[in-house]
Amino acid sequence: MPLHKIILDCDPGHDDAMAILLALGNPNIELVAVTTVVGNQTLEKVTHNARAILEFAGAKQIPIAAGCTRPLVRAIQNAAEVHGISGLDGTNLPEPTIPLDKRHAVDLIIDTIKANPPKTITLVPIGGLTNIALAVRKAPEITELVKEVVLMGGGYHTGNRSAVSEFNIAIDPEAAHIVFNEKWPLTMVGLDLTHQARPDDRIMAEIAALKTPISEFVVRSLNYYTAGYRQRSGRSDHAPVHDPCAVAYLIDPSIIDTQKAPVNIELQGALTTGMTVTDFRSQATTDCHTQVATKLDNPKLWAMFIDSLKRLDK
Ligand code: PIR
Ligand code: CA
């Protein structure tokens, strides 16, 4: 398996926290920078959470920078009903002490890409796309310099913010429009895929049995997240854990099937704003720089996640 140097742009968020831990614990991922963006909660709260997670996991040296406080055009919307007032409700991480990088996230993203050889940095956005859109507008040359973009967001058959729109795209569809229309190779790990990413009681027991501070944090996070999900949905299974799927695709692409298809973002639908309109007609795939994730090997995802937790060994 190759080594992937990634920039994780996030809005933690319980599932963002799981994505950070998966990346930190896996030997095929080098987390070269973490950037934060308004989304699940305010920029201030998600940045605090990202610092707390990194420090708790022993990753004090990774540069972390705060980004955009609001979407490009639209008013702020958060996901407090899912992640709570803090963005990480149900958990109790120690107050972070690690410093924030002085730069704006957009500049940390651009600088990191330029400080590395061409096509060696992968962007992994797991929140709204505001920072990434601004980065590519400020420094258009990064389109050619990044290796690829693997993002959690969207969905070709389903939504969670509305019938057809997913939260990360819906909160800043104009930013998504910019990011999906740049000609970098882009993989959309959307809800069609992430709704398959669910632990079960046996997996939760396996995580709990690690009995490390990290595993306790994971159990608290996922228990809070699933309890709210069950209440809102009336379902009895575990909540889908979206964000680690984007990282998992890089670690081992064989656990996720993909299909090439052009994707565009609806910006002015009466009912469909924020929809990732995906064209599966075969003639549309020539010269296509985007692909969508379709099928997940869920047991392998959790085996990979538990492996990361063990390696973090805290
Ligand atoms: C938003 C999220 C998760 C669940 C709901 N209902 C709303 C956040 C996650 O952090 C993930 O990145 C994405 N947005 C899933 O829509
Ligand atoms: Ca997220």
mmCIF file of C-alpha atoms and ligand atoms in Angstrom:
data_model
loop_
_atom_site.group_PDB
_atom_site.id
_atom_site.type_symbol
_atom_site.label_atom_id
_atom_site.label_comp_id
_atom_site.label_asym_id
_atom_site.label_seq_id
_atom_site.Cartn_x
_atom_site.Cartn_y
_atom_site.Cartn_z
ATOM 1 C CA MET A 1 0.000 0.000 0.000
ATOM 2 C CA PRO A 2 1.378 3.440 -0.915
ATOM 3 C CA LEU A 3 1.869 6.256 1.563
ATOM 4 C CA HIS A 4 -0.692 9.036 1.201
ATOM 5 C CA LYS A 5 0.124 12.519 2.449
ATOM 6 C CA ILE A 6 -3.201 14.125 3.225
ATOM 7 C CA ILE A 7 -4.677 17.436 4.307
ATOM 8 C CA LEU A 8 -7.842 16.799 6.292
ATOM 9 C CA ASP A 9 -10.297 19.717 6.115
ATOM 10 C CA CYS A 10 -12.914 19.060 8.785
ATOM 11 C CA ASP A 11 -15.673 20.283 11.119
ATOM 12 C CA PRO A 12 -15.568 17.927 14.147
ATOM 13 C CA GLY A 13 -18.195 16.502 14.652
ATOM 14 C CA HIS A 14 -18.296 12.926 15.993
ATOM 15 C CA ASP A 15 -17.629 11.250 12.664
ATOM 16 C CA ASP A 16 -14.905 13.783 11.790
ATOM 17 C CA ALA A 17 -13.218 12.736 15.039
ATOM 18 C CA MET A 18 -13.338 9.105 13.877
ATOM 19 C CA ALA A 19 -11.792 10.115 10.541
ATOM 20 C CA ILE A 20 -8.943 11.899 12.341
ATOM 21 C CA LEU A 21 -8.246 8.839 14.504
ATOM 22 C CA LEU A 22 -8.347 6.489 11.514
ATOM 23 C CA ALA A 23 -5.838 8.687 9.689
ATOM 24 C CA LEU A 24 -3.523 9.115 12.692
ATOM 25 C CA GLY A 25 -3.348 5.411 13.461
ATOM 26 C CA ASN A 26 -2.854 4.084 9.948
ATOM 27 C CA PRO A 27 0.736 3.670 8.727
ATOM 28 C CA ASN A 28 -0.224 4.357 5.093
ATOM 29 C CA ILE A 29 -1.484 7.836 5.925
ATOM 30 C CA GLU A 30 0.649 10.812 6.802
ATOM 31 C CA LEU A 31 -1.530 13.613 8.106
ATOM 32 C CA VAL A 32 0.418 16.684 6.985
ATOM 33 C CA ALA A 33 -2.119 19.319 8.049
ATOM 34 C CA VAL A 34 -5.543 19.659 9.601
ATOM 35 C CA THR A 35 -7.773 22.592 8.687
ATOM 36 C CA THR A 36 -11.176 23.497 10.060
ATOM 37 C CA VAL A 37 -14.283 25.015 8.518
ATOM 38 C CA VAL A 38 -17.674 26.126 9.810
ATOM 39 C CA GLY A 39 -20.191 23.282 9.500
ATOM 40 C CA ASN A 40 -21.438 20.949 12.177
ATOM 41 C CA GLN A 41 -20.866 23.820 14.604
ATOM 42 C CA THR A 42 -19.304 27.296 14.577
ATOM 43 C CA LEU A 43 -15.718 27.628 13.399
ATOM 44 C CA GLU A 44 -14.631 28.388 16.951
ATOM 45 C CA LYS A 45 -16.171 25.196 18.330
ATOM 46 C CA VAL A 46 -15.025 22.826 15.581
ATOM 47 C CA THR A 47 -11.507 24.249 15.783
ATOM 48 C CA HIS A 48 -11.443 23.718 19.539
ATOM 49 C CA ASN A 49 -12.634 20.148 18.979
ATOM 50 C CA ALA A 50 -10.033 19.427 16.301
ATOM 51 C CA ARG A 51 -7.240 20.653 18.582
ATOM 52 C CA ALA A 52 -8.600 18.583 21.473
ATOM 53 C CA ILE A 53 -8.742 15.411 19.360
ATOM 54 C CA LEU A 54 -5.233 15.826 17.934
ATOM 55 C CA GLU A 55 -3.728 16.514 21.330
ATOM 56 C CA PHE A 56 -5.607 13.650 22.990
ATOM 57 C CA ALA A 57 -4.356 11.277 20.297
ATOM 58 C CA GLY A 58 -0.779 12.450 20.866
ATOM 59 C CA ALA A 59 -0.446 14.303 17.548
ATOM 60 C CA LYS A 60 0.798 17.615 18.879
ATOM 61 C CA GLN A 61 3.129 18.421 16.000
ATOM 62 C CA ILE A 62 0.637 18.423 13.130
ATOM 63 C CA PRO A 63 -0.081 21.951 11.870
ATOM 64 C CA ILE A 64 -3.686 22.945 12.435
ATOM 65 C CA ALA A 65 -5.297 26.107 11.101
ATOM 66 C CA ALA A 66 -8.761 27.613 11.320
ATOM 67 C CA GLY A 67 -10.561 28.563 8.124
ATOM 68 C CA CYS A 68 -13.835 30.117 7.054
ATOM 69 C CA THR A 69 -16.376 31.289 9.602
ATOM 70 C CA ARG A 70 -19.264 31.182 7.139
ATOM 71 C CA PRO A 71 -20.204 29.800 3.704
ATOM 72 C CA LEU A 72 -19.426 31.770 0.520
ATOM 73 C CA VAL A 73 -22.930 33.009 -0.171
ATOM 74 C CA ARG A 74 -25.526 31.502 2.139
ATOM 75 C CA ALA A 75 -26.322 31.951 5.811
ATOM 76 C CA ILE A 76 -24.703 29.654 8.378
ATOM 77 C CA GLN A 77 -26.516 26.384 9.113
ATOM 78 C CA ASN A 78 -25.188 23.941 11.684
ATOM 79 C CA ALA A 79 -25.961 20.337 12.692
ATOM 80 C CA ALA A 80 -26.479 20.900 16.427
ATOM 81 C CA GLU A 81 -29.351 18.409 16.364
ATOM 82 C CA VAL A 82 -26.798 15.708 15.461
ATOM 83 C CA HIS A 83 -23.549 16.777 17.139
ATOM 84 C CA GLY A 84 -24.911 18.903 20.002
ATOM 85 C CA ILE A 85 -24.071 22.378 21.267
ATOM 86 C CA SER A 86 -20.332 21.670 21.505
ATOM 87 C CA GLY A 87 -20.124 19.762 18.214
ATOM 88 C CA LEU A 88 -18.846 16.770 20.208
ATOM 89 C CA ASP A 89 -21.562 16.370 22.845
ATOM 90 C CA GLY A 90 -21.398 13.226 24.955
ATOM 91 C CA THR A 91 -17.595 13.279 25.136
ATOM 92 C CA ASN A 92 -15.218 14.857 27.632
ATOM 93 C CA LEU A 93 -11.828 15.514 26.081
ATOM 94 C CA PRO A 94 -9.314 17.557 28.085
ATOM 95 C CA GLU A 95 -9.037 21.239 27.235
ATOM 96 C CA PRO A 96 -6.502 21.513 24.367
ATOM 97 C CA THR A 97 -3.252 23.433 24.762
ATOM 98 C CA ILE A 98 -1.648 22.960 21.329
ATOM 99 C CA PRO A 99 -1.300 26.202 19.383
ATOM 100 C CA LEU A 100 -3.169 27.048 16.225
ATOM 101 C CA ASP A 101 -1.095 27.767 13.150
ATOM 102 C CA LYS A 102 -1.086 31.557 12.641
ATOM 103 C CA ARG A 103 -2.151 31.178 9.028
ATOM 104 C CA HIS A 104 -5.701 31.028 7.706
ATOM 105 C CA ALA A 105 -6.617 27.462 6.699
ATOM 106 C CA VAL A 106 -6.740 28.532 3.039
ATOM 107 C CA ASP A 107 -3.092 29.614 3.238
ATOM 108 C CA LEU A 108 -1.993 26.519 5.138
ATOM 109 C CA ILE A 109 -3.625 24.404 2.414
ATOM 110 C CA ILE A 110 -1.927 26.336 -0.394
ATOM 111 C CA ASP A 111 1.468 26.487 1.362
ATOM 112 C CA THR A 112 1.413 22.766 2.179
ATOM 113 C CA ILE A 113 0.603 21.806 -1.404
ATOM 114 C CA LYS A 114 3.376 24.057 -2.733
ATOM 115 C CA ALA A 115 5.947 22.894 -0.184
ATOM 116 C CA ASN A 116 5.617 19.319 -1.451
ATOM 117 C CA PRO A 117 6.458 17.803 -4.841
ATOM 118 C CA PRO A 118 3.674 18.036 -7.459
ATOM 119 C CA LYS A 119 0.935 15.413 -7.162
ATOM 120 C CA THR A 120 1.941 14.145 -3.737
ATOM 121 C CA ILE A 121 -0.715 15.824 -1.571
ATOM 122 C CA THR A 122 -4.270 14.516 -1.369
ATOM 123 C CA LEU A 123 -7.070 16.771 -0.163
ATOM 124 C CA VAL A 124 -9.611 15.074 2.075
ATOM 125 C CA PRO A 125 -12.489 17.472 2.796
ATOM 126 C CA ILE A 126 -15.020 16.062 5.256
ATOM 127 C CA GLY A 127 -17.033 19.218 5.922
ATOM 128 C CA GLY A 128 -18.426 22.044 3.802
ATOM 129 C CA LEU A 129 -16.198 22.982 0.875
ATOM 130 C CA THR A 130 -15.708 26.686 1.650
ATOM 131 C CA ASN A 131 -11.968 26.504 2.427
ATOM 132 C CA ILE A 132 -11.154 24.323 -0.570
ATOM 133 C CA ALA A 133 -13.107 26.564 -2.937
ATOM 134 C CA LEU A 134 -11.329 29.673 -1.678
ATOM 135 C CA ALA A 135 -7.928 27.960 -1.833
ATOM 136 C CA VAL A 136 -8.359 27.089 -5.498
ATOM 137 C CA ARG A 137 -9.646 30.566 -6.319
ATOM 138 C CA LYS A 138 -6.699 32.173 -4.514
ATOM 139 C CA ALA A 139 -4.121 29.796 -6.021
ATOM 140 C CA PRO A 140 -5.596 28.182 -9.166
ATOM 141 C CA GLU A 141 -2.333 26.345 -9.799
ATOM 142 C CA ILE A 142 -3.148 23.906 -6.970
ATOM 143 C CA THR A 143 -5.597 22.103 -9.274
ATOM 144 C CA GLU A 144 -2.578 20.726 -11.137
ATOM 145 C CA LEU A 145 -0.445 20.268 -8.039
ATOM 146 C CA VAL A 146 -2.665 18.107 -5.845
ATOM 147 C CA LYS A 147 -2.726 14.389 -6.409
ATOM 148 C CA GLU A 148 -6.458 14.000 -5.942
ATOM 149 C CA VAL A 149 -9.464 15.088 -3.919
ATOM 150 C CA VAL A 150 -11.359 12.478 -1.933
ATOM 151 C CA LEU A 151 -14.291 14.085 -0.163
ATOM 152 C CA MET A 152 -17.171 13.061 2.041
ATOM 153 C CA GLY A 153 -20.255 14.814 0.774
ATOM 154 C CA GLY A 154 -23.193 14.539 -1.557
ATOM 155 C CA GLY A 155 -25.014 11.462 -2.682
ATOM 156 C CA TYR A 156 -26.489 10.417 -6.004
ATOM 157 C CA HIS A 157 -29.661 8.804 -4.694
ATOM 158 C CA THR A 158 -30.221 10.173 -1.269
ATOM 159 C CA GLY A 159 -29.963 13.192 1.013
ATOM 160 C CA ASN A 160 -29.887 13.973 4.715
ATOM 161 C CA ARG A 161 -30.369 17.763 4.746
ATOM 162 C CA SER A 162 -33.260 17.433 2.321
ATOM 163 C CA ALA A 163 -34.674 14.590 0.235
ATOM 164 C CA VAL A 164 -31.865 15.038 -2.271
ATOM 165 C CA SER A 165 -29.136 17.117 -0.615
ATOM 166 C CA GLU A 166 -26.402 16.115 1.800
ATOM 167 C CA PHE A 167 -25.319 18.465 4.628
ATOM 168 C CA ASN A 168 -21.719 19.240 3.536
ATOM 169 C CA ILE A 169 -22.869 20.236 0.059
ATOM 170 C CA ALA A 170 -26.138 21.868 1.161
ATOM 171 C CA ILE A 171 -24.476 24.300 3.582
ATOM 172 C CA ASP A 172 -22.237 25.756 0.864
ATOM 173 C CA PRO A 173 -23.397 24.654 -2.586
ATOM 174 C CA GLU A 174 -21.519 27.474 -4.361
ATOM 175 C CA ALA A 175 -18.256 26.247 -2.838
ATOM 176 C CA ALA A 176 -19.139 22.695 -3.868
ATOM 177 C CA HIS A 177 -19.798 23.932 -7.402
ATOM 178 C CA ILE A 178 -16.270 25.359 -7.541
ATOM 179 C CA VAL A 179 -14.618 22.229 -6.140
ATOM 180 C CA PHE A 180 -16.515 19.742 -8.339
ATOM 181 C CA ASN A 181 -15.779 21.761 -11.486
ATOM 182 C CA GLU A 182 -12.007 21.951 -11.051
ATOM 183 C CA LYS A 183 -10.337 19.328 -13.242
ATOM 184 C CA TRP A 184 -8.548 17.464 -10.455
ATOM 185 C CA PRO A 185 -9.362 13.797 -9.990
ATOM 186 C CA LEU A 186 -12.223 13.855 -7.499
ATOM 187 C CA THR A 187 -13.887 11.009 -5.643
ATOM 188 C CA MET A 188 -17.248 11.719 -4.072
ATOM 189 C CA VAL A 189 -17.748 9.492 -1.045
ATOM 190 C CA GLY A 190 -21.408 10.341 -0.571
ATOM 191 C CA LEU A 191 -24.323 9.124 1.486
ATOM 192 C CA ASP A 192 -24.993 6.192 -0.862
ATOM 193 C CA LEU A 193 -21.681 4.807 0.395
ATOM 194 C CA THR A 194 -21.554 6.127 3.951
ATOM 195 C CA HIS A 195 -25.011 4.837 4.850
ATOM 196 C CA GLN A 196 -23.387 1.391 4.583
ATOM 197 C CA ALA A 197 -20.758 2.384 7.198
ATOM 198 C CA ARG A 198 -22.348 1.322 10.442
ATOM 199 C CA PRO A 199 -20.901 -0.446 13.452
ATOM 200 C CA ASP A 200 -23.000 -3.078 15.177
ATOM 201 C CA ASP A 201 -23.155 -4.246 18.798
ATOM 202 C CA ARG A 202 -20.322 -6.714 18.260
ATOM 203 C CA ILE A 203 -18.024 -4.067 16.747
ATOM 204 C CA MET A 204 -18.880 -1.615 19.543
ATOM 205 C CA ALA A 205 -18.020 -4.314 22.091
ATOM 206 C CA GLU A 206 -14.720 -4.961 20.344
ATOM 207 C CA ILE A 207 -13.846 -1.250 20.505
ATOM 208 C CA ALA A 208 -14.871 -1.031 24.165
ATOM 209 C CA ALA A 209 -12.737 -4.078 24.984
ATOM 210 C CA LEU A 210 -9.597 -2.160 23.964
ATOM 211 C CA LYS A 211 -10.085 -0.247 27.217
ATOM 212 C CA THR A 212 -7.815 2.614 26.225
ATOM 213 C CA PRO A 213 -8.582 6.320 26.700
ATOM 214 C CA ILE A 214 -8.995 6.590 22.920
ATOM 215 C CA SER A 215 -11.388 3.655 22.730
ATOM 216 C CA GLU A 216 -13.422 5.126 25.590
ATOM 217 C CA PHE A 217 -13.668 8.391 23.671
ATOM 218 C CA VAL A 218 -14.790 6.497 20.549
ATOM 219 C CA VAL A 219 -17.437 4.566 22.458
ATOM 220 C CA ARG A 220 -18.799 7.731 24.079
ATOM 221 C CA SER A 221 -18.839 9.525 20.712
ATOM 222 C CA LEU A 222 -20.571 6.784 18.798
ATOM 223 C CA ASN A 223 -23.042 6.069 21.610
ATOM 224 C CA TYR A 224 -24.111 9.715 21.694
ATOM 225 C CA TYR A 225 -24.282 9.851 17.905
ATOM 226 C CA THR A 226 -26.316 6.651 17.592
ATOM 227 C CA ALA A 227 -28.682 7.507 20.477
ATOM 228 C CA GLY A 228 -29.664 10.763 18.738
ATOM 229 C CA TYR A 229 -29.965 9.015 15.405
ATOM 230 C CA ARG A 230 -32.288 6.370 16.836
ATOM 231 C CA GLN A 231 -34.452 9.020 18.447
ATOM 232 C CA ARG A 232 -34.708 11.087 15.265
ATOM 233 C CA SER A 233 -35.163 8.221 12.824
ATOM 234 C CA GLY A 234 -37.072 5.675 14.891
ATOM 235 C CA ARG A 235 -34.619 3.050 13.626
ATOM 236 C CA SER A 236 -32.839 0.556 15.832
ATOM 237 C CA ASP A 237 -29.562 0.061 13.949
ATOM 238 C CA HIS A 238 -26.375 2.099 14.502
ATOM 239 C CA ALA A 239 -25.919 5.534 12.937
ATOM 240 C CA PRO A 240 -23.829 5.749 9.756
ATOM 241 C CA VAL A 241 -20.305 7.018 10.442
ATOM 242 C CA HIS A 242 -19.668 9.084 7.327
ATOM 243 C CA ASP A 243 -16.285 10.785 7.431
ATOM 244 C CA PRO A 244 -13.827 7.904 8.001
ATOM 245 C CA CYS A 245 -14.992 6.398 4.702
ATOM 246 C CA ALA A 246 -13.089 9.039 2.718
ATOM 247 C CA VAL A 247 -9.871 8.193 4.585
ATOM 248 C CA ALA A 248 -10.559 4.452 4.301
ATOM 249 C CA TYR A 249 -10.806 4.737 0.515
ATOM 250 C CA LEU A 250 -7.234 6.015 0.404
ATOM 251 C CA ILE A 251 -5.911 3.417 2.825
ATOM 252 C CA ASP A 252 -7.385 0.514 0.857
ATOM 253 C CA PRO A 253 -9.369 1.387 -2.282
ATOM 254 C CA SER A 254 -10.388 -2.256 -2.634
ATOM 255 C CA ILE A 255 -12.943 -1.885 0.163
ATOM 256 C CA ILE A 256 -14.925 0.717 -1.806
ATOM 257 C CA ASP A 257 -16.326 0.300 -5.321
ATOM 258 C CA THR A 258 -16.480 3.417 -7.467
ATOM 259 C CA GLN A 259 -18.046 4.396 -10.742
ATOM 260 C CA LYS A 260 -16.948 7.176 -13.056
ATOM 261 C CA ALA A 261 -19.659 9.771 -13.594
ATOM 262 C CA PRO A 262 -19.867 13.543 -14.023
ATOM 263 C CA VAL A 263 -21.305 15.314 -10.989
ATOM 264 C CA ASN A 264 -22.722 18.807 -10.870
ATOM 265 C CA ILE A 265 -24.206 20.822 -8.074
ATOM 266 C CA GLU A 266 -27.742 22.192 -8.235
ATOM 267 C CA LEU A 267 -27.634 25.848 -7.208
ATOM 268 C CA GLN A 268 -31.131 27.052 -8.020
ATOM 269 C CA GLY A 269 -33.588 24.214 -7.590
ATOM 270 C CA ALA A 270 -36.973 24.905 -6.103
ATOM 271 C CA LEU A 271 -36.683 21.593 -4.232
ATOM 272 C CA THR A 272 -33.197 20.382 -5.079
ATOM 273 C CA THR A 273 -30.606 23.035 -4.139
ATOM 274 C CA GLY A 274 -27.411 21.336 -3.008
ATOM 275 C CA MET A 275 -28.119 18.128 -4.910
ATOM 276 C CA THR A 276 -25.072 16.411 -6.431
ATOM 277 C CA VAL A 277 -26.598 15.636 -9.806
ATOM 278 C CA THR A 278 -24.764 12.541 -11.086
ATOM 279 C CA ASP A 279 -24.948 11.472 -14.714
ATOM 280 C CA PHE A 280 -24.730 7.696 -15.071
ATOM 281 C CA ARG A 281 -25.372 7.648 -18.806
ATOM 282 C CA SER A 282 -22.400 5.828 -20.273
ATOM 283 C CA GLN A 283 -21.660 8.418 -22.971
ATOM 284 C CA ALA A 284 -21.072 11.001 -20.239
ATOM 285 C CA THR A 285 -18.008 9.283 -18.775
ATOM 286 C CA THR A 286 -15.442 10.073 -21.485
ATOM 287 C CA ASP A 287 -12.837 12.444 -20.096
ATOM 288 C CA CYS A 288 -14.600 12.409 -16.789
ATOM 289 C CA HIS A 289 -12.519 13.584 -13.808
ATOM 290 C CA THR A 290 -15.036 12.588 -11.147
ATOM 291 C CA GLN A 291 -16.116 9.267 -9.703
ATOM 292 C CA VAL A 292 -18.632 8.325 -7.059
ATOM 293 C CA ALA A 293 -18.328 5.685 -4.341
ATOM 294 C CA THR A 294 -21.003 3.008 -4.569
ATOM 295 C CA LYS A 295 -20.340 -0.040 -2.407
ATOM 296 C CA LEU A 296 -18.537 -0.560 0.905
ATOM 297 C CA ASP A 297 -17.053 -3.605 2.575
ATOM 298 C CA ASN A 298 -18.300 -2.571 6.021
ATOM 299 C CA PRO A 299 -16.570 -5.330 8.082
ATOM 300 C CA LYS A 300 -13.223 -4.348 6.522
ATOM 301 C CA LEU A 301 -13.834 -0.683 7.327
ATOM 302 C CA TRP A 302 -14.272 -1.454 11.023
ATOM 303 C CA ALA A 303 -11.333 -3.856 11.097
ATOM 304 C CA MET A 304 -9.211 -1.053 9.650
ATOM 305 C CA PHE A 305 -10.598 1.426 12.185
ATOM 306 C CA ILE A 306 -9.943 -0.877 15.150
ATOM 307 C CA ASP A 307 -6.437 -1.501 13.848
ATOM 308 C CA SER A 308 -5.828 2.275 13.917
ATOM 309 C CA LEU A 309 -7.145 2.541 17.486
ATOM 310 C CA LYS A 310 -4.785 -0.231 18.581
ATOM 311 C CA ARG A 311 -1.808 1.463 16.999
ATOM 312 C CA LEU A 312 -2.663 4.750 18.669
ATOM 313 C CA ASP A 313 -2.340 2.794 21.892
ATOM 314 C CA LYS A 314 -3.431 5.415 24.354
HETATM 315 C C1 PIR B 1 -24.330 16.352 9.232
HETATM 316 C C2 PIR B 1 -23.339 15.421 9.445
HETATM 317 C C3 PIR B 1 -23.664 14.151 9.896
HETATM 318 C C4 PIR B 1 -25.004 13.788 10.093
HETATM 319 C C5 PIR B 1 -26.005 14.709 9.842
HETATM 320 N N1 PIR B 1 -27.313 14.344 10.011
HETATM 321 C C6 PIR B 1 -25.644 16.010 9.417
HETATM 322 C C7 PIR B 1 -21.913 15.836 9.084
HETATM 323 C C8 PIR B 1 -20.822 14.769 9.181
HETATM 324 O O1 PIR B 1 -19.707 15.268 9.914
HETATM 325 C C9 PIR B 1 -20.418 14.443 7.743
HETATM 326 O O2 PIR B 1 -19.228 15.115 7.339
HETATM 327 C C10 PIR B 1 -21.538 14.966 6.886
HETATM 328 N N2 PIR B 1 -21.938 16.170 7.637
HETATM 329 C C11 PIR B 1 -22.655 13.994 6.631
HETATM 330 O O3 PIR B 1 -23.739 14.613 6.027
HETATM 331 CA CA CA B 2 -17.861 16.333 8.838
#
